[in-house]
Each structure stands twice: as C-alpha cells, then as structure tokens.
Short mmCIF file of C-alpha atoms in Angstrom, two decimals:
data_model
loop_
_atom_site.label_atom_id
_atom_site.label_comp_id
_atom_site.label_asym_id
_atom_site.label_seq_id
_atom_site.Cartn_x
_atom_site.Cartn_y
_atom_site.Cartn_z
CA MET A 1 0.24 0.16 -0.18
CA LEU A 2 2.75 2.33 1.01
CA VAL A 3 4.35 1.73 -2.12
CA VAL A 4 1.75 2.28 -4.60
CA ALA A 5 1.10 6.08 -2.26
CA PHE A 6 4.39 6.79 -2.72
CA VAL A 7 5.41 6.13 -6.27
CA CYS A 8 1.21 8.11 -7.43
CA VAL A 9 2.28 10.76 -5.92
CA GLN A 10 5.77 11.29 -6.69
CA LEU A 11 4.32 10.18 -10.24
CA ALA A 12 1.14 11.71 -10.22
CA ALA A 13 2.03 15.75 -8.57
CA ALA A 14 4.34 16.18 -11.64
CA SER A 15 2.14 14.88 -14.36
CA THR A 16 -0.53 16.65 -12.68
CA LEU A 17 0.81 20.04 -13.25
CA GLU A 18 2.48 19.29 -16.57
CA ARG A 19 -0.99 18.51 -18.03
CA ALA A 20 -2.48 21.67 -17.16
CA SER A 21 0.94 23.26 -17.84
CA ASP A 22 -0.01 22.23 -21.66
CA ARG A 23 -4.33 22.51 -21.35
CA GLN A 24 -4.24 26.37 -19.90
CA ALA A 25 -1.02 26.72 -22.53
CA ALA A 26 -3.50 25.82 -25.59
CA ALA A 27 -6.00 27.49 -23.90
CA ALA A 28 -4.29 31.05 -23.63
CA LEU A 29 -3.69 30.44 -28.15
CA ARG A 30 -5.23 32.23 -30.11
CA ALA A 31 -3.04 32.82 -32.23
CA ASP A 32 -3.04 30.75 -35.88
CA LEU A 33 0.90 31.37 -36.97
CA VAL A 34 4.28 32.32 -35.42
CA ALA A 35 7.59 33.12 -36.58
CA THR A 36 10.95 32.16 -35.12
CA GLY A 37 14.61 33.77 -36.97
CA PRO A 38 17.83 33.09 -35.70
CA ALA A 39 19.10 33.00 -32.26
CA ALA A 40 19.39 36.62 -32.84
CA GLY A 41 15.98 36.99 -32.83
CA LEU A 42 13.58 39.02 -34.15
CA PRO A 43 14.42 42.93 -34.78
CA ALA A 44 10.46 44.61 -33.02
CA ASP A 45 9.47 46.59 -36.34
CA ALA A 46 8.70 42.78 -37.40
CA ALA A 47 5.48 42.81 -36.13
CA GLN A 48 4.87 45.82 -37.56
CA ALA A 49 5.55 44.86 -40.91
CA VAL A 50 4.06 41.40 -40.47
CA ARG A 51 0.72 43.81 -39.10
CA LYS A 52 0.31 45.04 -42.52
CA ALA A 53 0.22 41.92 -44.81
CA PRO A 54 -3.08 41.13 -46.17
CA GLY A 55 -5.48 38.32 -44.02
CA VAL A 56 -3.22 39.20 -41.09
CA GLN A 57 -5.87 40.19 -38.08
CA ALA A 58 -2.85 40.71 -35.66
CA ALA A 59 0.73 40.39 -34.66
CA THR A 60 2.58 39.74 -31.46
CA GLY A 61 5.77 40.08 -30.60
CA VAL A 62 7.04 38.70 -27.66
CA LEU A 63 10.73 38.84 -25.64
CA ARG A 64 11.35 35.98 -22.73
CA SER A 65 12.88 36.79 -19.63
CA SER A 66 13.07 35.88 -16.28
CA VAL A 67 12.24 37.93 -12.36
CA VAL A 68 13.29 37.18 -9.94
CA LEU A 69 10.56 37.93 -6.17
CA ALA A 70 11.62 39.19 -2.89
CA HIS A 71 8.49 37.50 -0.07
CA ARG A 72 8.03 35.47 2.34
CA GLU A 73 7.10 31.95 2.64
CA MET A 74 6.00 30.77 6.13
CA GLY A 75 8.34 33.94 7.42
CA ASP A 76 11.18 33.31 5.95
CA PRO A 77 12.79 34.96 3.18
CA THR A 78 13.28 33.68 -0.27
CA LEU A 79 13.45 34.06 -3.74
CA ASP A 80 11.88 32.65 -6.14
CA ARG A 81 13.06 33.31 -10.25
CA PHE A 82 10.23 33.23 -12.04
CA PRO A 83 10.70 33.36 -16.82
CA VAL A 84 8.14 36.04 -17.69
CA LEU A 85 6.97 37.23 -21.45
CA GLY A 86 7.45 40.72 -22.15
CA VAL A 87 4.01 41.69 -24.76
CA THR A 88 3.22 44.10 -26.93
CA ALA A 89 -0.44 45.15 -26.11
CA ASP A 90 -1.54 46.45 -28.50
CA GLN A 91 -3.61 43.60 -29.99
CA LEU A 92 -3.19 41.56 -27.97
CA PRO A 93 -6.39 39.92 -26.64
CA ALA A 94 -6.01 38.96 -30.48
CA THR A 95 -3.43 36.24 -30.45
CA LEU A 96 -3.21 35.95 -26.29
CA ASP A 97 -6.00 35.42 -24.40
CA PRO A 98 -4.49 34.62 -20.37
CA GLN A 99 -8.16 34.96 -19.30
CA VAL A 100 -8.11 38.31 -17.15
CA THR A 101 -10.09 37.80 -14.34
CA ALA A 102 -9.11 41.57 -13.40
CA GLY A 103 -7.90 44.99 -14.85
CA ASP A 104 -7.75 45.51 -18.57
CA LEU A 105 -4.20 44.93 -20.34
CA ALA A 106 -4.80 46.76 -23.22
CA ASP A 107 -3.18 48.71 -19.63
CA LEU A 108 0.26 47.09 -19.63
CA THR A 109 2.43 49.37 -21.35
CA GLY A 110 5.88 51.67 -20.09
CA ARG A 111 8.15 50.80 -18.32
CA GLY A 112 6.13 50.73 -15.35
CA THR A 113 3.25 48.17 -14.94
CA VAL A 114 2.67 43.95 -14.72
CA ALA A 115 0.34 42.02 -15.40
CA VAL A 116 0.31 39.54 -12.40
CA GLY A 117 -1.55 35.10 -12.32
CA LYS A 118 -4.21 35.82 -10.15
CA ASP A 119 -2.69 33.06 -7.41
CA ARG A 120 0.09 34.90 -6.90
CA ALA A 121 -1.23 38.25 -7.03
CA ALA A 122 -3.06 36.46 -3.77
CA ASP A 123 0.16 34.68 -1.69
CA LEU A 124 1.34 38.23 -2.30
CA ASP A 125 -1.78 39.92 -1.24
CA ILE A 126 -1.50 42.41 -4.14
CA GLY A 127 -4.43 43.71 -6.06
CA THR A 128 -5.04 45.71 -9.64
CA GLY A 129 -3.47 49.32 -8.55
CA ASP A 130 -0.76 47.56 -6.08
CA THR A 131 2.82 47.93 -6.76
CA VAL A 132 4.97 44.67 -6.97
CA LYS A 133 8.99 44.99 -6.51
CA LEU A 134 10.98 42.95 -8.83
CA ARG A 135 14.50 42.64 -9.92
CA LEU A 136 14.44 42.24 -13.66
CA GLY A 137 17.04 39.96 -15.72
CA ASP A 138 20.49 41.72 -15.71
CA GLY A 139 19.31 42.79 -11.27
CA THR A 140 17.70 46.01 -11.83
CA GLU A 141 15.32 46.34 -8.95
CA VAL A 142 12.07 48.17 -10.47
CA ARG A 143 8.50 48.45 -8.02
CA LEU A 144 5.52 47.89 -10.79
CA ARG A 145 1.98 48.75 -11.44
CA VAL A 146 0.04 45.42 -11.05
CA VAL A 147 -1.94 46.51 -14.03
CA ALA A 148 -4.43 42.94 -14.50
CA LEU A 149 -4.53 40.18 -13.49
CA TYR A 150 -5.57 36.58 -14.85
CA GLY A 151 -6.88 33.10 -14.53
CA ARG A 152 -3.52 30.88 -17.03
CA ALA A 153 -0.28 31.75 -14.87
CA LEU A 154 0.06 28.01 -14.96
CA GLY A 155 0.92 27.90 -18.81
CA ILE A 156 1.30 31.61 -19.71
CA GLY A 157 3.21 32.49 -15.94
CA GLU A 158 3.20 34.66 -13.40
CA PHE A 159 3.46 37.16 -14.02
CA MET A 160 3.76 39.66 -18.05
CA LEU A 161 5.11 42.48 -18.02
CA PRO A 162 5.45 45.32 -21.04
CA ARG A 163 7.90 44.53 -23.97
CA GLU A 164 9.38 48.04 -23.73
CA ALA A 165 9.97 47.25 -19.61
CA LEU A 166 11.84 44.15 -20.38
CA ALA A 167 13.79 45.56 -23.89
CA GLY A 168 16.42 47.14 -21.71
CA HIS A 169 17.60 44.33 -19.48
CA VAL A 170 18.45 41.04 -21.14
CA SER A 171 21.30 40.76 -22.81
CA ALA A 172 19.11 40.32 -26.42
CA PRO A 173 16.21 42.65 -26.70
CA PRO A 174 14.99 41.77 -29.51
CA ASP A 175 11.54 39.42 -30.01
CA GLN A 176 12.04 35.76 -29.94
CA GLN A 177 9.45 35.32 -31.45
CA ILE A 178 5.42 37.20 -33.29
CA LEU A 179 2.60 35.84 -32.93
CA ILE A 180 -0.15 36.48 -35.40
CA ARG A 181 -3.88 36.21 -35.95
CA THR A 182 -4.85 35.62 -39.68
CA ALA A 183 -8.36 36.47 -40.96
CA ASP A 184 -9.05 32.63 -42.25
CA GLY A 185 -5.88 29.90 -41.09
CA GLY A 186 -5.26 29.22 -45.00
CA SER A 187 -2.70 28.82 -46.43
CA ALA A 188 -2.88 32.50 -48.62
CA SER A 189 -2.02 34.57 -44.71
CA ALA A 190 0.94 32.16 -44.27
CA ALA A 191 2.41 33.19 -46.85
CA ALA A 192 1.00 36.50 -47.23
CA ALA A 193 2.94 36.91 -43.31
CA ALA A 194 5.61 35.06 -44.53
CA ARG A 195 6.79 36.98 -47.56
CA ALA A 196 5.99 40.17 -45.12
CA LEU A 197 8.96 38.80 -42.58
CA SER A 198 10.57 37.84 -45.67
CA PRO A 199 13.37 41.07 -45.57
CA TYR A 200 14.56 39.48 -42.34
CA THR A 201 16.85 36.87 -42.42
CA GLY A 202 16.47 33.30 -41.31
CA VAL A 203 13.13 33.66 -40.10
CA GLN A 204 9.83 30.64 -40.55
CA VAL A 205 6.62 31.44 -39.99
CA ARG A 206 5.16 27.88 -38.91
CA THR A 207 1.01 26.94 -37.45
CA ALA A 208 1.58 27.90 -33.87
CA THR A 209 0.91 25.60 -31.41
CA ALA A 210 1.40 25.77 -26.68
CA ASP A 211 4.05 24.86 -26.59
CA ASP A 212 5.33 28.68 -28.08
CA VAL A 213 3.11 29.66 -25.82
CA ARG A 214 4.39 27.84 -22.76
CA ILE A 215 6.88 29.83 -20.00
CA ALA A 216 8.54 26.68 -19.96
CA PRO A 217 9.82 23.80 -22.25
CA PRO A 218 7.79 21.50 -21.95
CA SER A 219 10.26 18.09 -20.28
CA SER A 220 12.37 16.18 -22.56
CA ASP A 221 12.27 12.10 -22.95
CA GLN A 222 15.38 12.34 -20.79
CA ASP A 223 13.77 13.89 -17.78
CA ASP A 224 10.90 11.66 -17.75
CA ALA A 225 13.17 8.59 -18.03
CA LEU A 226 14.82 10.77 -14.85
CA VAL A 227 12.45 10.71 -12.94
CA ILE A 228 10.67 7.15 -12.85
CA ILE A 229 14.06 5.57 -13.30
CA GLY A 230 14.26 7.34 -9.74
CA VAL A 231 10.87 6.85 -8.64
CA GLY A 232 11.35 3.13 -9.65
CA VAL A 233 14.12 2.09 -8.28
CA ILE A 234 12.87 3.66 -4.45
CA GLY A 235 9.69 1.74 -5.58
CA GLY A 236 11.98 -1.23 -6.00
CA PHE A 237 13.99 -1.95 -3.48
CA ALA A 238 9.95 -1.06 -0.66
CA LEU A 239 8.53 -3.49 -3.61
CA LEU A 240 12.48 -6.30 -1.97
CA ALA A 241 10.96 -5.32 1.26
CA VAL A 242 7.58 -6.67 0.77
CA ILE A 243 7.97 -9.72 -0.90
CA SER A 244 10.56 -10.97 1.90
CA THR A 245 7.46 -9.69 4.02
CA LEU A 246 4.91 -11.81 2.44
CA SER A 247 7.83 -14.53 2.37
CA LEU A 248 8.38 -14.53 5.05
CA ILE A 249 4.97 -14.89 6.10
CA THR A 250 4.17 -18.22 3.98
CA VAL A 251 6.93 -19.56 5.14
CA GLY A 252 5.76 -19.61 8.43
CA ARG A 253 2.07 -20.90 7.04
CA ARG A 254 3.92 -24.78 5.78
CA PRO A 255 2.23 -26.44 9.30
CA GLU A 256 -1.73 -24.70 7.11
CA PHE A 257 0.06 -26.40 3.93
CA ARG A 258 0.80 -30.39 6.00
CA LEU A 259 -3.19 -29.60 7.70
CA LEU A 260 -4.64 -29.04 4.52
CA ARG A 261 -3.26 -31.60 3.31
CA MET A 262 -3.67 -34.47 6.09
CA VAL A 263 -7.29 -33.16 5.82
CA GLY A 264 -7.15 -34.62 1.86
CA ALA A 265 -6.86 -30.83 0.14
CA GLY A 266 -5.00 -31.17 -3.42
CA ARG A 267 -1.76 -29.17 -4.40
CA ARG A 268 -4.21 -27.92 -6.62
CA GLN A 269 -6.22 -26.36 -4.46
CA VAL A 270 -3.65 -25.82 -2.39
CA ARG A 271 -2.02 -23.16 -5.21
CA ARG A 272 -5.37 -22.18 -5.98
CA MET A 273 -6.22 -20.61 -2.64
CA LEU A 274 -2.72 -19.30 -2.61
CA VAL A 275 -3.77 -17.52 -6.15
CA LEU A 276 -6.75 -16.37 -4.92
CA GLU A 277 -5.15 -14.81 -1.65
CA THR A 278 -2.45 -13.67 -4.00
CA GLY A 279 -4.89 -11.73 -6.25
CA LEU A 280 -6.48 -10.26 -3.19
CA VAL A 281 -3.42 -8.97 -0.94
CA ALA A 282 -2.32 -6.80 -4.84
CA VAL A 283 -5.40 -6.12 -5.99
CA ALA A 284 -6.23 -4.36 -1.42
CA GLY A 285 -2.78 -2.61 -2.17
CA LEU A 286 -3.68 -1.24 -5.09
CA ALA A 287 -6.99 -0.17 -3.95
CA LEU A 288 -6.30 1.09 -0.63
CA GLY A 289 -2.36 2.94 -1.54
CA THR A 290 -4.60 4.46 -4.59
CA LEU A 291 -6.87 6.05 -1.84
CA VAL A 292 -4.07 7.31 0.37
CA ALA A 293 -2.00 9.04 -2.34
CA ALA A 294 -5.41 10.79 -4.04
CA ILE A 295 -6.04 12.57 -0.28
CA PRO A 296 -2.90 15.21 -0.59
CA LEU A 297 -2.99 14.84 -4.44
CA VAL A 298 -6.12 16.19 -4.58
CA ALA A 299 -5.44 18.39 -2.11
CA PHE A 300 -2.40 19.95 -4.43
CA ALA A 301 -4.86 19.52 -7.76
CA VAL A 302 -7.12 21.31 -6.84
CA SER A 303 -5.28 24.03 -4.68
CA THR A 304 -2.44 25.17 -7.85
CA ALA A 305 -4.37 23.45 -11.37
CA GLY A 306 -7.99 24.26 -10.76
CA SER A 307 -8.13 19.97 -11.13
CA VAL A 308 -8.46 16.61 -10.74
CA PRO A 309 -4.99 14.54 -9.87
CA TYR A 310 -3.38 12.65 -13.35
CA LEU A 311 -1.47 9.91 -13.45
CA PRO A 312 -0.97 8.05 -17.21
CA PRO A 313 -2.44 4.82 -17.48
CA VAL A 314 0.77 3.21 -18.99
CA GLN A 315 2.45 4.39 -15.28
CA TYR A 316 0.09 3.01 -13.01
CA GLY A 317 -0.70 -0.30 -15.34
CA VAL A 318 2.98 -0.93 -15.21
CA LEU A 319 2.67 0.10 -10.98
CA ALA A 320 -0.18 -1.44 -11.04
CA LEU A 321 2.44 -4.79 -12.58
CA ALA A 322 4.61 -4.60 -10.79
CA VAL A 323 2.83 -4.55 -7.41
CA THR A 324 0.94 -8.44 -8.49
CA VAL A 325 3.39 -9.75 -9.39
CA ALA A 326 5.60 -8.61 -5.82
CA ALA A 327 2.68 -10.38 -4.39
CA GLY A 328 3.22 -13.87 -6.87
CA ALA A 329 7.10 -13.39 -5.95
CA GLY A 330 6.09 -13.11 -1.75
CA THR A 331 2.76 -16.17 -1.94
CA MET A 332 3.52 -18.38 -4.34
CA TRP A 333 7.12 -19.67 -5.13
CA PRO A 334 7.56 -19.89 -1.60
CA GLY A 335 4.28 -21.90 -0.90
CA SER A 336 4.76 -23.87 -3.20
CA SER A 337 8.40 -24.91 -3.22
CA GLY A 338 7.71 -24.70 0.45
CA GLY A 339 5.05 -26.93 0.96
CA ARG A 340 6.55 -29.38 -2.11
CA PHE A 341 7.60 -31.91 -0.05
CA VAL A 342 4.62 -32.76 1.80
CA LEU A 343 2.46 -31.29 -0.74
CA GLY A 344 3.73 -34.43 -3.67
CA ARG A 345 2.94 -37.19 -0.88
CA ARG A 346 -0.91 -38.15 0.30
CA VAL A 347 0.06 -37.58 4.19
#
C-alpha cells in the first residue's frame, strides 16, 4: 500500500502540473501562426511589418526573460526566479488570452506596469492598482503597478510585462517570436505573412502550438525517464522488502499447508487458494494505496491546477503489474516450493 501511495504521489504530482500547463497554454493561444527567427531574434519592427500583410488581423511580438521576486514564505525571506513574457499590449487579446479576471491588459504599457497571475497575487496580497517589487534580468530592481490579474498562470507564467520594460534589461532584446492571428487561418494568409517577413534573414512562419506560449518548455523524454528511474529504484527497494515480508509469512504457514493436505486437500486446491490470496493482496494494496495517495493529490491538484489529479494510464499499469508480480513472488513461490516436500505425497 505504501509503495503504491509513494509512487502515485511522486508521478502524479508532476504529471498533473504538466497536463494543466499544457491545457492552459493551449487555451490561451489564439494565434494561428508563429514567426520565429535566428538565435539573434527578430527586430521590433518585424511585428509591425507583418501586421500590414493581407489577411493578418493581429501580430504580437514576444520577448522572453526572467524576473526575481523577493518575498516571505512561512516567515522566512525567499528569492524565487520566474520566467516571464514581454509582450506588446495592442492587439494582444487577438493572439493571446490569459483569462483576465481583473483589470485590463490594454493598460500593460510603458516601463512601470505588470500583469500578475491571480493565485500569485493572492499569495502576495496584492490587486490591481497595487505595486510589486521585482528584479529584472540584469538585476535592476523595479517597482511595477499591477494593471491586470489573469488565471492561466501555469501556462503562460506568473508575471507578464510590457516588451519595452524588459528590452533594456536583457542580453538579446529582439523578439524571440511573433504571434500572428489571421482572418481565415489558411495557407494564403500564411504565405502573405511570410512575404512580409522576407526582408528579415532566417525567419520561418509555421502553425502556432501551445508550446509557443508556454512559459517553460515541456519536459523532455530524458527528464521524464530520469524521474521514472529515480522513483522506480526507490519503489523497487520497497517492493523487495514487501516480497521478503510476504515470503516470511508464507514460509511460516507451512504447518497450515500440511494440515490441509492431511484433511484431504489436493495440491491444486492449495495452489488455487494461494492464487486467490495473491490477487486479494495485490488488489487491496493497489486500492488502498491509490486511496491514500488520492487524498493529498486531490488537495494539491485543486489548489495549484484547478483540476483533478492525473497519472498516465501506462505508468499506473506498470505500477499495478509490479505490485502483482511482487505479491506473487512473495506468496506463490515460497508457498509452492516450501510445501512441495509434503504436498507432493499423501500424508
């Protein structure tokens, strides 16, 4: 039970946040296309150029950076670094919808404003019109006025700043990408946008995806494998302890097996009994472990992601198989081999 609860909590917590981030980023994206440039980025006037292309309704330049927030957590001073998006406010609602709950993103202009995720604002006890102190990418400390609160912070970040507020404090001020909303989403509009950006070297226009507005890139297969391996090693050692315990219990039941043979039970009947016991142990362990894990996971998922916990079915299936094999190894093998010297003959 404890093995199941441990593995479920470790894997489901990360999966829940990853899934919620994906969903929020996908819901926030309203652009049809995205333009990306070379490593040096795209100049600020590139967004203006693509806005004039036929069929283009809106274009928003996006600059990525990070900020540091100094605050207190449980009474202790803490420094947290957050990746952020720097955007141009005009035409932003047509390309990105952060789900504004208070204020207006149209006010996200100049060098002294910021939009904040509503949960982060609640933690900091601030609202629209209040100020928050941040350190920008080069260490400059600024006080910014909160002009809007939004709900999709898991997908697009805890803070959103005007592009001009970040441009002077990063090593690469050009836009990393341009979000483009077209009238019909067709290939003709995409071609027109590409032609408008043709004077700029190395620009590519493609269909926009949720990853283009995610504040952090999705975890790689290597990262997922490392997490699964780490949890698997710890869970594997715990399962070895379970096998040892079940084996000792089963070996201690040898007199019971002898007695069953003495009263006329056959080897098949005894083996069938062990199979049923193994199934009950595995099902009970999975059910109780899942229930124990669900209690903290539900509280975590609802408070952080606003959703139910999520664990990929494949991962849970592997866990169920491992628990079943462990229960069988701890019960069937010592029960069969341990009692064979009496079960094989009539007593």
